[in-house]
Amino acid sequence: MNRKYRKALIAGNWKMNMTSSAVKPFVEGLRAALPKAKSCDIAICAPFPLIPALARAVKDVSRIGIGAQDVCEFKSGAYTGDVSCDMLTDLGVKYVIVGHSERRAYHGEDDFKVNAKLRAAIDAGMTAIVCVGESAEQRERGLTMEHISYQVAAAVCGLTDEQAKRCVIAYEPLWAIGTGAVATADQAQEVCAQIRAVIKRRIGAKTARAISILYGGSMNMKNAASLLAMPDIDGGLIGGASLKPDDFAAIIAATAQEQHNG
Ligand code: 13P
C-alpha cells in the first residue's frame, strides 16, 4: 500500500450466502472484533435482498459501507430481474462490484457490458469495484499480462479522469477464487503494478497514482499482511473469509499492521 496517495479498502463479497436474519448478528460480531484504529475503508457487498437488513444493521457503524454485487447498466424499464443504480443508491449503497468473474462466466457479461455498468455506477455516485483476472490456462500459457491489460483498458474505456478516480480495480486470478490457492505476494504485486501502468497509459499518471487496486482470491487472515505490504496492493476483495466476523476483522486489522510497519 502506498498511503501517501491512496486509502486502503477491505471489501467483503458475500456472494450468494447469508440470510436477512443472519445480518444483524454478523455486524454485531464484526463491530466487536474491529480494531479501534480506522486504518482502511470497509465495505460489505451483500446480495440484493439482504441490503435493507445490512443498511439497518450498520446504521450506527458509520465505518462500514454498504455494497452490492452487480447492477444494471440501464436507468429503468423493461429489464426483468435487474436492479438499477437508483434503486441501490436509494438504499444507501455506496459500492458496487462490476464484472466479477462469476458474472462474466455464468451470466455472459463481456467487457462492453462491464464498461457500461461501471459508467452507470460511477455516474450514480457509487464507487465501482471492477474485477479482472486470468484463468489458470492463461497464466500457464504466459498470457496473464496481455489478458489483464486488455480487461482493464476495456473496463475504463472512455472514462474521464474524474470518473476513473471513482473506480477501484480488483485483481482476482480465477484460479485463486475459492480454491485456497492464493497468489503469492510477488505474483499479485506484479499484476497490480501492470494494472496501474495501464491506467497511467489510458487515463493519466495522477489517476493511476490515486486509484486503489485490490487483490482478491483466497485472501485470509494468514496471508493478508504479506499481500497488503506490496506497494501496488491497496486492499482486498474477500469472499469466503468475509462470512466470518472474526476472520474479516483480522484482515481489516492487517491494514493497521501494515500502516504501522510502513
Ligand atoms: P474467495 O476469497 O472466497 O476466494 O473469493 C474471492 C472473490 O471472488 C471475491 O470477490
PDB file of N, CA, C and O in Angstrom, residues 140-211:
ATOM      1  N   GLU A 140      -0.667 -20.243 -17.372  1.00  0.00           N
ATOM      2  CA  GLU A 140       0.291 -21.265 -17.836  1.00  0.00           C
ATOM      3  C   GLU A 140       0.852 -20.925 -19.208  1.00  0.00           C
ATOM      4  O   GLU A 140       2.011 -21.193 -19.501  1.00  0.00           O
ATOM      5  N   ARG A 141       0.009 -20.341 -20.038  1.00  0.00           N
ATOM      6  CA  ARG A 141       0.460 -20.036 -21.402  1.00  0.00           C
ATOM      7  C   ARG A 141       1.164 -18.676 -21.504  1.00  0.00           C
ATOM      8  O   ARG A 141       1.461 -18.216 -22.605  1.00  0.00           O
ATOM      9  N   GLY A 142       1.380 -18.034 -20.364  1.00  0.00           N
ATOM     10  CA  GLY A 142       2.104 -16.761 -20.365  1.00  0.00           C
ATOM     11  C   GLY A 142       1.289 -15.581 -20.880  1.00  0.00           C
ATOM     12  O   GLY A 142       1.843 -14.585 -21.362  1.00  0.00           O
ATOM     13  N   LEU A 143      -0.034 -15.698 -20.768  1.00  0.00           N
ATOM     14  CA  LEU A 143      -0.897 -14.646 -21.324  1.00  0.00           C
ATOM     15  C   LEU A 143      -1.479 -13.715 -20.268  1.00  0.00           C
ATOM     16  O   LEU A 143      -2.350 -12.895 -20.572  1.00  0.00           O
ATOM     17  N   THR A 144      -1.006 -13.847 -19.032  1.00  0.00           N
ATOM     18  CA  THR A 144      -1.613 -13.093 -17.934  1.00  0.00           C
ATOM     19  C   THR A 144      -1.616 -11.579 -18.193  1.00  0.00           C
ATOM     20  O   THR A 144      -2.664 -10.929 -18.150  1.00  0.00           O
ATOM     21  N   MET A 145      -0.445 -11.020 -18.474  1.00  0.00           N
ATOM     22  CA  MET A 145      -0.341  -9.564 -18.593  1.00  0.00           C
ATOM     23  C   MET A 145      -1.175  -9.036 -19.760  1.00  0.00           C
ATOM     24  O   MET A 145      -1.831  -7.998 -19.652  1.00  0.00           O
ATOM     25  N   GLU A 146      -1.132  -9.775 -20.852  1.00  0.00           N
ATOM     26  CA  GLU A 146      -1.896  -9.371 -22.040  1.00  0.00           C
ATOM     27  C   GLU A 146      -3.396  -9.346 -21.728  1.00  0.00           C
ATOM     28  O   GLU A 146      -4.104  -8.389 -22.041  1.00  0.00           O
ATOM     29  N   HIS A 147      -3.856 -10.409 -21.090  1.00  0.00           N
ATOM     30  CA  HIS A 147      -5.279 -10.530 -20.779  1.00  0.00           C
ATOM     31  C   HIS A 147      -5.726  -9.445 -19.792  1.00  0.00           C
ATOM     32  O   HIS A 147      -6.747  -8.772 -20.000  1.00  0.00           O
ATOM     33  N   ILE A 148      -4.947  -9.260 -18.735  1.00  0.00           N
ATOM     34  CA  ILE A 148      -5.300  -8.261 -17.716  1.00  0.00           C
ATOM     35  C   ILE A 148      -5.284  -6.858 -18.329  1.00  0.00           C
ATOM     36  O   ILE A 148      -6.189  -6.048 -18.093  1.00  0.00           O
ATOM     37  N   SER A 149      -4.277  -6.579 -19.124  1.00  0.00           N
ATOM     38  CA  SER A 149      -4.174  -5.241 -19.736  1.00  0.00           C
ATOM     39  C   SER A 149      -5.391  -4.974 -20.593  1.00  0.00           C
ATOM     40  O   SER A 149      -5.965  -3.872 -20.564  1.00  0.00           O
ATOM     41  N   TYR A 150      -5.813  -5.983 -21.342  1.00  0.00           N
ATOM     42  CA  TYR A 150      -6.983  -5.831 -22.205  1.00  0.00           C
ATOM     43  C   TYR A 150      -8.242  -5.576 -21.365  1.00  0.00           C
ATOM     44  O   TYR A 150      -9.026  -4.659 -21.639  1.00  0.00           O
ATOM     45  N   GLN A 151      -8.416  -6.390 -20.328  1.00  0.00           N
ATOM     46  CA  GLN A 151      -9.620  -6.249 -19.485  1.00  0.00           C
ATOM     47  C   GLN A 151      -9.676  -4.873 -18.818  1.00  0.00           C
ATOM     48  O   GLN A 151     -10.745  -4.260 -18.757  1.00  0.00           O
ATOM     49  N   VAL A 152      -8.535  -4.414 -18.325  1.00  0.00           N
ATOM     50  CA  VAL A 152      -8.516  -3.112 -17.638  1.00  0.00           C
ATOM     51  C   VAL A 152      -8.802  -1.990 -18.640  1.00  0.00           C
ATOM     52  O   VAL A 152      -9.639  -1.109 -18.396  1.00  0.00           O
ATOM     53  N   ALA A 153      -8.126  -2.036 -19.781  1.00  0.00           N
ATOM     54  CA  ALA A 153      -8.325  -0.986 -20.795  1.00  0.00           C
ATOM     55  C   ALA A 153      -9.784  -0.953 -21.243  1.00  0.00           C
ATOM     56  O   ALA A 153     -10.375   0.127 -21.401  1.00  0.00           O
ATOM     57  N   ALA A 154     -10.388  -2.129 -21.423  1.00  0.00           N
ATOM     58  CA  ALA A 154     -11.793  -2.184 -21.856  1.00  0.00           C
ATOM     59  C   ALA A 154     -12.716  -1.664 -20.769  1.00  0.00           C
ATOM     60  O   ALA A 154     -13.691  -0.952 -21.054  1.00  0.00           O
ATOM     61  N   ALA A 155     -12.418  -1.976 -19.527  1.00  0.00           N
ATOM     62  CA  ALA A 155     -13.294  -1.551 -18.420  1.00  0.00           C
ATOM     63  C   ALA A 155     -13.316  -0.037 -18.282  1.00  0.00           C
ATOM     64  O   ALA A 155     -14.367   0.558 -18.036  1.00  0.00           O
ATOM     65  N   VAL A 156     -12.161   0.609 -18.445  1.00  0.00           N
ATOM     66  CA  VAL A 156     -12.096   2.066 -18.219  1.00  0.00           C
ATOM     67  C   VAL A 156     -12.198   2.868 -19.519  1.00  0.00           C
ATOM     68  O   VAL A 156     -12.019   4.084 -19.517  1.00  0.00           O
ATOM     69  N   CYS A 157     -12.519   2.166 -20.600  1.00  0.00           N
ATOM     70  CA  CYS A 157     -12.580   2.821 -21.919  1.00  0.00           C
ATOM     71  C   CYS A 157     -13.533   4.026 -21.905  1.00  0.00           C
ATOM     72  O   CYS A 157     -14.688   3.908 -21.487  1.00  0.00           O
ATOM     73  N   GLY A 158     -13.036   5.178 -22.322  1.00  0.00           N
ATOM     74  CA  GLY A 158     -13.883   6.366 -22.446  1.00  0.00           C
ATOM     75  C   GLY A 158     -14.113   7.119 -21.149  1.00  0.00           C
ATOM     76  O   GLY A 158     -14.813   8.139 -21.134  1.00  0.00           O
ATOM     77  N   LEU A 159     -13.530   6.672 -20.050  1.00  0.00           N
ATOM     78  CA  LEU A 159     -13.752   7.367 -18.780  1.00  0.00           C
ATOM     79  C   LEU A 159     -12.899   8.623 -18.702  1.00  0.00           C
ATOM     80  O   LEU A 159     -11.757   8.641 -19.151  1.00  0.00           O
ATOM     81  N   THR A 160     -13.452   9.659 -18.089  1.00  0.00           N
ATOM     82  CA  THR A 160     -12.661  10.855 -17.812  1.00  0.00           C
ATOM     83  C   THR A 160     -11.831  10.576 -16.560  1.00  0.00           C
ATOM     84  O   THR A 160     -12.090   9.610 -15.835  1.00  0.00           O
ATOM     85  N   ASP A 161     -10.900  11.474 -16.311  1.00  0.00           N
ATOM     86  CA  ASP A 161     -10.092  11.436 -15.093  1.00  0.00           C
ATOM     87  C   ASP A 161     -10.961  11.309 -13.849  1.00  0.00           C
ATOM     88  O   ASP A 161     -10.727  10.462 -12.990  1.00  0.00           O
ATOM     89  N   GLU A 162     -11.953  12.192 -13.785  1.00  0.00           N
ATOM     90  CA  GLU A 162     -12.826  12.249 -12.608  1.00  0.00           C
ATOM     91  C   GLU A 162     -13.612  10.959 -12.430  1.00  0.00           C
ATOM     92  O   GLU A 162     -13.772  10.462 -11.318  1.00  0.00           O
ATOM     93  N   GLN A 163     -14.099  10.408 -13.543  1.00  0.00           N
ATOM     94  CA  GLN A 163     -14.854   9.145 -13.460  1.00  0.00           C
ATOM     95  C   GLN A 163     -13.935   8.008 -13.007  1.00  0.00           C
ATOM     96  O   GLN A 163     -14.300   7.209 -12.153  1.00  0.00           O
ATOM     97  N   ALA A 164     -12.757   7.962 -13.586  1.00  0.00           N
ATOM     98  CA  ALA A 164     -11.834   6.861 -13.273  1.00  0.00           C
ATOM     99  C   ALA A 164     -11.420   6.886 -11.807  1.00  0.00           C
ATOM    100  O   ALA A 164     -11.184   5.836 -11.208  1.00  0.00           O
ATOM    101  N   LYS A 165     -11.361   8.075 -11.234  1.00  0.00           N
ATOM    102  CA  LYS A 165     -10.969   8.186  -9.818  1.00  0.00           C
ATOM    103  C   LYS A 165     -11.993   7.544  -8.904  1.00  0.00           C
ATOM    104  O   LYS A 165     -11.703   7.239  -7.754  1.00  0.00           O
ATOM    105  N   ARG A 166     -13.208   7.369  -9.408  1.00  0.00           N
ATOM    106  CA  ARG A 166     -14.244   6.742  -8.577  1.00  0.00           C
ATOM    107  C   ARG A 166     -14.317   5.221  -8.784  1.00  0.00           C
ATOM    108  O   ARG A 166     -15.241   4.573  -8.336  1.00  0.00           O
ATOM    109  N   CYS A 167     -13.315   4.679  -9.468  1.00  0.00           N
ATOM    110  CA  CYS A 167     -13.249   3.220  -9.649  1.00  0.00           C
ATOM    111  C   CYS A 167     -12.205   2.630  -8.710  1.00  0.00           C
ATOM    112  O   CYS A 167     -11.216   3.290  -8.379  1.00  0.00           O
ATOM    113  N   VAL A 168     -12.447   1.413  -8.351  1.00  0.00           N
ATOM    114  CA  VAL A 168     -11.440   0.606  -7.671  1.00  0.00           C
ATOM    115  C   VAL A 168     -11.272  -0.615  -8.572  1.00  0.00           C
ATOM    116  O   VAL A 168     -12.257  -1.106  -9.140  1.00  0.00           O
ATOM    117  N   ILE A 169     -10.053  -1.079  -8.739  1.00  0.00           N
ATOM    118  CA  ILE A 169      -9.866  -2.267  -9.579  1.00  0.00           C
ATOM    119  C   ILE A 169      -9.447  -3.427  -8.684  1.00  0.00           C
ATOM    120  O   ILE A 169      -8.581  -3.270  -7.820  1.00  0.00           O
ATOM    121  N   ALA A 170     -10.113  -4.552  -8.867  1.00  0.00           N
ATOM    122  CA  ALA A 170      -9.767  -5.734  -8.068  1.00  0.00           C
ATOM    123  C   ALA A 170      -9.147  -6.784  -8.979  1.00  0.00           C
ATOM    124  O   ALA A 170      -9.771  -7.217  -9.952  1.00  0.00           O
ATOM    125  N   TYR A 171      -7.907  -7.149  -8.655  1.00  0.00           N
ATOM    126  CA  TYR A 171      -7.255  -8.243  -9.388  1.00  0.00           C
ATOM    127  C   TYR A 171      -7.610  -9.552  -8.704  1.00  0.00           C
ATOM    128  O   TYR A 171      -7.193  -9.806  -7.571  1.00  0.00           O
ATOM    129  N   GLU A 172      -8.395 -10.362  -9.402  1.00  0.00           N
ATOM    130  CA  GLU A 172      -8.818 -11.646  -8.843  1.00  0.00           C
ATOM    131  C   GLU A 172      -8.486 -12.772  -9.831  1.00  0.00           C
ATOM    132  O   GLU A 172      -9.276 -13.053 -10.743  1.00  0.00           O
ATOM    133  N   PRO A 173      -7.311 -13.392  -9.673  1.00  0.00           N
ATOM    134  CA  PRO A 173      -6.993 -14.509 -10.572  1.00  0.00           C
ATOM    135  C   PRO A 173      -8.032 -15.613 -10.385  1.00  0.00           C
ATOM    136  O   PRO A 173      -8.336 -16.001  -9.248  1.00  0.00           O
ATOM    137  N   LEU A 174      -8.576 -16.099 -11.486  1.00  0.00           N
ATOM    138  CA  LEU A 174      -9.677 -17.071 -11.404  1.00  0.00           C
ATOM    139  C   LEU A 174      -9.269 -18.337 -10.648  1.00  0.00           C
ATOM    140  O   LEU A 174     -10.068 -18.929  -9.930  1.00  0.00           O
ATOM    141  N   TRP A 175      -8.023 -18.722 -10.822  1.00  0.00           N
ATOM    142  CA  TRP A 175      -7.536 -19.947 -10.194  1.00  0.00           C
ATOM    143  C   TRP A 175      -7.374 -19.800  -8.682  1.00  0.00           C
ATOM    144  O   TRP A 175      -7.188 -20.799  -7.970  1.00  0.00           O
ATOM    145  N   ALA A 176      -7.461 -18.578  -8.187  1.00  0.00           N
ATOM    146  CA  ALA A 176      -7.290 -18.369  -6.739  1.00  0.00           C
ATOM    147  C   ALA A 176      -8.631 -18.202  -6.021  1.00  0.00           C
ATOM    148  O   ALA A 176      -8.689 -18.253  -4.794  1.00  0.00           O
ATOM    149  N   ILE A 177      -9.711 -18.003  -6.787  1.00  0.00           N
ATOM    150  CA  ILE A 177     -11.010 -17.715  -6.162  1.00  0.00           C
ATOM    151  C   ILE A 177     -11.615 -18.984  -5.582  1.00  0.00           C
ATOM    152  O   ILE A 177     -11.880 -19.945  -6.305  1.00  0.00           O
ATOM    153  N   GLY A 178     -11.802 -18.973  -4.264  1.00  0.00           N
ATOM    154  CA  GLY A 178     -12.469 -20.080  -3.586  1.00  0.00           C
ATOM    155  C   GLY A 178     -11.695 -21.384  -3.599  1.00  0.00           C
ATOM    156  O   GLY A 178     -12.255 -22.439  -3.296  1.00  0.00           O
ATOM    157  N   THR A 179     -10.429 -21.338  -3.931  1.00  0.00           N
ATOM    158  CA  THR A 179      -9.651 -22.575  -4.074  1.00  0.00           C
ATOM    159  C   THR A 179      -8.647 -22.780  -2.942  1.00  0.00           C
ATOM    160  O   THR A 179      -8.132 -23.883  -2.769  1.00  0.00           O
ATOM    161  N   GLY A 180      -8.335 -21.728  -2.210  1.00  0.00           N
ATOM    162  CA  GLY A 180      -7.266 -21.811  -1.212  1.00  0.00           C
ATOM    163  C   GLY A 180      -5.892 -21.603  -1.839  1.00  0.00           C
ATOM    164  O   GLY A 180      -4.902 -21.471  -1.140  1.00  0.00           O
ATOM    165  N   ALA A 181      -5.852 -21.536  -3.170  1.00  0.00           N
ATOM    166  CA  ALA A 181      -4.571 -21.334  -3.874  1.00  0.00           C
ATOM    167  C   ALA A 181      -4.331 -19.845  -4.082  1.00  0.00           C
ATOM    168  O   ALA A 181      -4.489 -19.325  -5.187  1.00  0.00           O
ATOM    169  N   VAL A 182      -3.968 -19.171  -3.021  1.00  0.00           N
ATOM    170  CA  VAL A 182      -3.753 -17.718  -3.097  1.00  0.00           C
ATOM    171  C   VAL A 182      -2.536 -17.400  -3.968  1.00  0.00           C
ATOM    172  O   VAL A 182      -1.573 -18.185  -4.003  1.00  0.00           O
ATOM    173  N   ALA A 183      -2.597 -16.289  -4.682  1.00  0.00           N
ATOM    174  CA  ALA A 183      -1.407 -15.853  -5.429  1.00  0.00           C
ATOM    175  C   ALA A 183      -0.325 -15.476  -4.430  1.00  0.00           C
ATOM    176  O   ALA A 183      -0.635 -15.015  -3.329  1.00  0.00           O
ATOM    177  N   THR A 184       0.918 -15.647  -4.801  1.00  0.00           N
ATOM    178  CA  THR A 184       1.978 -15.167  -3.907  1.00  0.00           C
ATOM    179  C   THR A 184       1.946 -13.646  -3.938  1.00  0.00           C
ATOM    180  O   THR A 184       1.423 -13.040  -4.889  1.00  0.00           O
ATOM    181  N   ALA A 185       2.525 -13.049  -2.906  1.00  0.00           N
ATOM    182  CA  ALA A 185       2.548 -11.582  -2.851  1.00  0.00           C
ATOM    183  C   ALA A 185       3.257 -11.026  -4.094  1.00  0.00           C
ATOM    184  O   ALA A 185       2.832 -10.019  -4.658  1.00  0.00           O
ATOM    185  N   ASP A 186       4.305 -11.691  -4.548  1.00  0.00           N
ATOM    186  CA  ASP A 186       5.041 -11.219  -5.730  1.00  0.00           C
ATOM    187  C   ASP A 186       4.205 -11.340  -7.002  1.00  0.00           C
ATOM    188  O   ASP A 186       4.209 -10.431  -7.843  1.00  0.00           O
ATOM    189  N   GLN A 187       3.496 -12.467  -7.137  1.00  0.00           N
ATOM    190  CA  GLN A 187       2.622 -12.630  -8.319  1.00  0.00           C
ATOM    191  C   GLN A 187       1.551 -11.536  -8.341  1.00  0.00           C
ATOM    192  O   GLN A 187       1.292 -10.923  -9.375  1.00  0.00           O
ATOM    193  N   ALA A 188       0.922 -11.312  -7.183  1.00  0.00           N
ATOM    194  CA  ALA A 188      -0.161 -10.321  -7.115  1.00  0.00           C
ATOM    195  C   ALA A 188       0.382  -8.922  -7.367  1.00  0.00           C
ATOM    196  O   ALA A 188      -0.213  -8.121  -8.100  1.00  0.00           O
ATOM    197  N   GLN A 189       1.540  -8.616  -6.782  1.00  0.00           N
ATOM    198  CA  GLN A 189       2.145  -7.289  -6.970  1.00  0.00           C
ATOM    199  C   GLN A 189       2.471  -7.040  -8.447  1.00  0.00           C
ATOM    200  O   GLN A 189       2.221  -5.956  -8.977  1.00  0.00           O
ATOM    201  N   GLU A 190       3.019  -8.052  -9.094  1.00  0.00           N
ATOM    202  CA  GLU A 190       3.414  -7.891 -10.495  1.00  0.00           C
ATOM    203  C   GLU A 190       2.199  -7.484 -11.355  1.00  0.00           C
ATOM    204  O   GLU A 190       2.273  -6.556 -12.167  1.00  0.00           O
ATOM    205  N   VAL A 191       1.067  -8.165 -11.126  1.00  0.00           N
ATOM    206  CA  VAL A 191      -0.120  -7.858 -11.927  1.00  0.00           C
ATOM    207  C   VAL A 191      -0.720  -6.507 -11.515  1.00  0.00           C
ATOM    208  O   VAL A 191      -1.134  -5.715 -12.372  1.00  0.00           O
ATOM    209  N   CYS A 192      -0.751  -6.227 -10.220  1.00  0.00           N
ATOM    210  CA  CYS A 192      -1.330  -4.945  -9.770  1.00  0.00           C
ATOM    211  C   CYS A 192      -0.505  -3.767 -10.294  1.00  0.00           C
ATOM    212  O   CYS A 192      -1.065  -2.722 -10.658  1.00  0.00           O
ATOM    213  N   ALA A 193       0.813  -3.931 -10.365  1.00  0.00           N
ATOM    214  CA  ALA A 193       1.664  -2.874 -10.934  1.00  0.00           C
ATOM    215  C   ALA A 193       1.336  -2.682 -12.416  1.00  0.00           C
ATOM    216  O   ALA A 193       1.308  -1.555 -12.931  1.00  0.00           O
ATOM    217  N   GLN A 194       1.073  -3.788 -13.094  1.00  0.00           N
ATOM    218  CA  GLN A 194       0.712  -3.714 -14.513  1.00  0.00           C
ATOM    219  C   GLN A 194      -0.637  -2.989 -14.690  1.00  0.00           C
ATOM    220  O   GLN A 194      -0.797  -2.175 -15.599  1.00  0.00           O
ATOM    221  N   ILE A 195      -1.569  -3.282 -13.804  1.00  0.00           N
ATOM    222  CA  ILE A 195      -2.878  -2.614 -13.862  1.00  0.00           C
ATOM    223  C   ILE A 195      -2.680  -1.101 -13.720  1.00  0.00           C
ATOM    224  O   ILE A 195      -3.243  -0.302 -14.463  1.00  0.00           O
ATOM    225  N   ARG A 196      -1.836  -0.704 -12.778  1.00  0.00           N
ATOM    226  CA  ARG A 196      -1.585   0.724 -12.578  1.00  0.00           C
ATOM    227  C   ARG A 196      -0.926   1.330 -13.819  1.00  0.00           C
ATOM    228  O   ARG A 196      -1.224   2.464 -14.210  1.00  0.00           O
ATOM    229  N   ALA A 197      -0.045   0.568 -14.446  1.00  0.00           N
ATOM    230  CA  ALA A 197       0.619   1.064 -15.658  1.00  0.00           C
ATOM    231  C   ALA A 197      -0.395   1.275 -16.787  1.00  0.00           C
ATOM    232  O   ALA A 197      -0.299   2.247 -17.545  1.00  0.00           O
ATOM    233  N   VAL A 198      -1.366   0.377 -16.885  1.00  0.00           N
ATOM    234  CA  VAL A 198      -2.397   0.522 -17.929  1.00  0.00           C
ATOM    235  C   VAL A 198      -3.235   1.773 -17.653  1.00  0.00           C
ATOM    236  O   VAL A 198      -3.551   2.542 -18.568  1.00  0.00           O
ATOM    237  N   ILE A 199      -3.585   1.993 -16.392  1.00  0.00           N
ATOM    238  CA  ILE A 199      -4.375   3.187 -16.031  1.00  0.00           C
ATOM    239  C   ILE A 199      -3.562   4.448 -16.362  1.00  0.00           C
ATOM    240  O   ILE A 199      -4.095   5.431 -16.881  1.00  0.00           O
ATOM    241  N   LYS A 200      -2.291   4.396 -16.101  1.00  0.00           N
ATOM    242  CA  LYS A 200      -1.431   5.549 -16.390  1.00  0.00           C
ATOM    243  C   LYS A 200      -1.456   5.865 -17.885  1.00  0.00           C
ATOM    244  O   LYS A 200      -1.611   7.022 -18.299  1.00  0.00           O
ATOM    245  N   ARG A 201      -1.327   4.808 -18.690  1.00  0.00           N
ATOM    246  CA  ARG A 201      -1.314   4.997 -20.141  1.00  0.00           C
ATOM    247  C   ARG A 201      -2.659   5.465 -20.668  1.00  0.00           C
ATOM    248  O   ARG A 201      -2.735   6.348 -21.514  1.00  0.00           O
ATOM    249  N   ARG A 202      -3.730   4.868 -20.158  1.00  0.00           N
ATOM    250  CA  ARG A 202      -5.072   5.122 -20.701  1.00  0.00           C
ATOM    251  C   ARG A 202      -5.714   6.380 -20.144  1.00  0.00           C
ATOM    252  O   ARG A 202      -6.468   7.053 -20.839  1.00  0.00           O
ATOM    253  N   ILE A 203      -5.456   6.660 -18.855  1.00  0.00           N
ATOM    254  CA  ILE A 203      -6.156   7.778 -18.211  1.00  0.00           C
ATOM    255  C   ILE A 203      -5.170   8.892 -17.832  1.00  0.00           C
ATOM    256  O   ILE A 203      -5.403  10.054 -18.127  1.00  0.00           O
ATOM    257  N   GLY A 204      -4.085   8.538 -17.167  1.00  0.00           N
ATOM    258  CA  GLY A 204      -3.108   9.561 -16.784  1.00  0.00           C
ATOM    259  C   GLY A 204      -2.394   9.185 -15.501  1.00  0.00           C
ATOM    260  O   GLY A 204      -2.868   8.348 -14.732  1.00  0.00           O
ATOM    261  N   ALA A 205      -1.259   9.846 -15.273  1.00  0.00           N
ATOM    262  CA  ALA A 205      -0.386   9.492 -14.148  1.00  0.00           C
ATOM    263  C   ALA A 205      -1.036   9.790 -12.798  1.00  0.00           C
ATOM    264  O   ALA A 205      -0.932   8.992 -11.860  1.00  0.00           O
ATOM    265  N   LYS A 206      -1.716  10.926 -12.721  1.00  0.00           N
ATOM    266  CA  LYS A 206      -2.316  11.312 -11.434  1.00  0.00           C
ATOM    267  C   LYS A 206      -3.378  10.314 -10.998  1.00  0.00           C
ATOM    268  O   LYS A 206      -3.449   9.913  -9.839  1.00  0.00           O
ATOM    269  N   THR A 207      -4.224   9.925 -11.948  1.00  0.00           N
ATOM    270  CA  THR A 207      -5.286   8.961 -11.647  1.00  0.00           C
ATOM    271  C   THR A 207      -4.682   7.613 -11.299  1.00  0.00           C
ATOM    272  O   THR A 207      -5.137   6.938 -10.364  1.00  0.00           O
ATOM    273  N   ALA A 208      -3.656   7.221 -12.027  1.00  0.00           N
ATOM    274  CA  ALA A 208      -3.010   5.927 -11.765  1.00  0.00           C
ATOM    275  C   ALA A 208      -2.461   5.886 -10.341  1.00  0.00           C
ATOM    276  O   ALA A 208      -2.528   4.860  -9.668  1.00  0.00           O
ATOM    277  N   ARG A 209      -1.958   7.012  -9.897  1.00  0.00           N
ATOM    278  CA  ARG A 209      -1.391   7.071  -8.546  1.00  0.00           C
ATOM    279  C   ARG A 209      -2.498   7.041  -7.488  1.00  0.00           C
ATOM    280  O   ARG A 209      -2.309   6.544  -6.387  1.00  0.00           O
ATOM    281  N   ALA A 210      -3.667   7.587  -7.842  1.00  0.00           N
ATOM    282  CA  ALA A 210      -4.738   7.733  -6.857  1.00  0.00           C
ATOM    283  C   ALA A 210      -5.671   6.526  -6.772  1.00  0.00           C
ATOM    284  O   ALA A 210      -6.356   6.333  -5.775  1.00  0.00           O
ATOM    285  N   ILE A 211      -5.703   5.718  -7.811  1.00  0.00           N
ATOM    286  CA  ILE A 211      -6.697   4.644  -7.878  1.00  0.00           C
ATOM    287  C   ILE A 211      -6.289   3.473  -6.963  1.00  0.00           C
ATOM    288  O   ILE A 211      -5.113   3.115  -6.901  1.00  0.00           O
TER     289      ILE A 211
END
